[in-house]
Coordinates of C-alpha atoms in Angstrom, one line a residue:
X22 CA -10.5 -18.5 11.8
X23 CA -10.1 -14.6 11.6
X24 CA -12.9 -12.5 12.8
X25 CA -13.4 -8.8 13.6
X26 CA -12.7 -8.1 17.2
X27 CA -13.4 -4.6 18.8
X28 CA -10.3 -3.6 20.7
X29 CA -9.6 -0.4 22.9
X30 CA -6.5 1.3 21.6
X31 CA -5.5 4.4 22.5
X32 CA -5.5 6.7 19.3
X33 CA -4.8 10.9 19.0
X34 CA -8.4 11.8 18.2
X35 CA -6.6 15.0 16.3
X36 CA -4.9 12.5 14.3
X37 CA -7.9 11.1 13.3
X38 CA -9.9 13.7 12.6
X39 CA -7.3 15.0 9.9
X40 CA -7.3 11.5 7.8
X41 CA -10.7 9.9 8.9
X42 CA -13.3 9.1 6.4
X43 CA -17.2 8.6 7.1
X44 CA -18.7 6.4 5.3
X45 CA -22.7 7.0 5.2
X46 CA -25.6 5.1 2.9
X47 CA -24.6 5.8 -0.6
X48 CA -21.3 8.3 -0.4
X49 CA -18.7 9.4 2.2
X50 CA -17.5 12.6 4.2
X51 CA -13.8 13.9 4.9
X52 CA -14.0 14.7 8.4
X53 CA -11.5 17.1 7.9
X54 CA -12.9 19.1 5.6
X55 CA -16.5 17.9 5.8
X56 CA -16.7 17.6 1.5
X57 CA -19.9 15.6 1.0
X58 CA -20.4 12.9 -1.7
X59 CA -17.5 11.2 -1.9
X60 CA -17.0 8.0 -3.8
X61 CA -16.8 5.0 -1.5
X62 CA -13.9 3.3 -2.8
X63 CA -11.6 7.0 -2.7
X64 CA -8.8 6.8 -0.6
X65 CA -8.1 10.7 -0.7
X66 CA -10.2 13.5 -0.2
X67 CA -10.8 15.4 -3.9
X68 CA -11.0 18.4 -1.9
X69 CA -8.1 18.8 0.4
X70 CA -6.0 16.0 -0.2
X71 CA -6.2 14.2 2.8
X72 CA -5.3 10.6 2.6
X73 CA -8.1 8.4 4.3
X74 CA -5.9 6.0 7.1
X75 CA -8.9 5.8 9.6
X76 CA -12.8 4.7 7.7
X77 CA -15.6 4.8 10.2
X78 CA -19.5 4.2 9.3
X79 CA -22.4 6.8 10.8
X80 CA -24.3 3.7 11.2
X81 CA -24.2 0.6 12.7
X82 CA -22.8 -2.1 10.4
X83 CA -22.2 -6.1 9.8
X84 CA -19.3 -7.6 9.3
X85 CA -20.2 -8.1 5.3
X86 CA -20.0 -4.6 5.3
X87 CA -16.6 -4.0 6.7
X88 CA -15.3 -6.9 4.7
X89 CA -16.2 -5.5 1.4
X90 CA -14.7 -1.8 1.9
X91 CA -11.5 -3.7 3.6
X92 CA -11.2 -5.0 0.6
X93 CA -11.4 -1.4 -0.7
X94 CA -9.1 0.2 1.6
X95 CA -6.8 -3.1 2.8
X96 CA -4.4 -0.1 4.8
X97 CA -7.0 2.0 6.8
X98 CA -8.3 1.1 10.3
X99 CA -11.5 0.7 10.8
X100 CA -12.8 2.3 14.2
X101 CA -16.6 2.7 16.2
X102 CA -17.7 6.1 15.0
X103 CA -19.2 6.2 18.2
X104 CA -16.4 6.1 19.9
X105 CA -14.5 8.7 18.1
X106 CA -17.9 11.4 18.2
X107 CA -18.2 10.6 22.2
X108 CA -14.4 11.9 22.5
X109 CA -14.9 14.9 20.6
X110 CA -18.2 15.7 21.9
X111 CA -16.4 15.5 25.3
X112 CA -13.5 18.0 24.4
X113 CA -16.1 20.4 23.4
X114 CA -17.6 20.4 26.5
X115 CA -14.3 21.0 28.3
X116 CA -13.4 23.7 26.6
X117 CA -17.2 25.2 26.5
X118 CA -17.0 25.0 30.4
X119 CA -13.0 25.5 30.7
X120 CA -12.1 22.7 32.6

């Protein structure tokens, strides 16, 4: 049996932000660029070019969802948007306070 498992893997959150697409109700976002509207199923962002090798989802999911836009995008790796917002939320911070 094969099953979605949530694994901590230690990733370059600047990586990630240059090739990480957002996937929201209806469209999606390049986090790199922040260009709105994007088709679901696009694996490059019509606006800058970036190729999309991370997908996360602004809300929480099921795993009928992920299956579906793996099937989409069978190469990019799925991670917690959570996650990924809490580490850049915390960067800000350092550098706001200069720690």
């Amino acid at each position: 049996m094969k099953a979605f498992i949530r694994i901590w893997k230690v990733l370059d959150v600047e990586e990630i932000k240059k090739s990480l697409f957002v996937i929201g109700q209806l469209s999606g976002e390049c986090f790199h660029c922040h260009n709105m509207g994007i088709p679901v199923d696009s694996k490059v962002c019509p606006s800058c070019g970036s190729r999309f090798r991370f997908i996360a989802f602004r809300r929480k999911t099921t795993q009928s969802v992920i299956d579906r836009f793996r099937l989409k995008h069978p190469d990019s790796v799925f991670i917690e948007f959570d996650d990924f917002k809490k580490n850049i939320d915390r960067d800000k911070a350092r550098r706001i306070l200069d720690i």
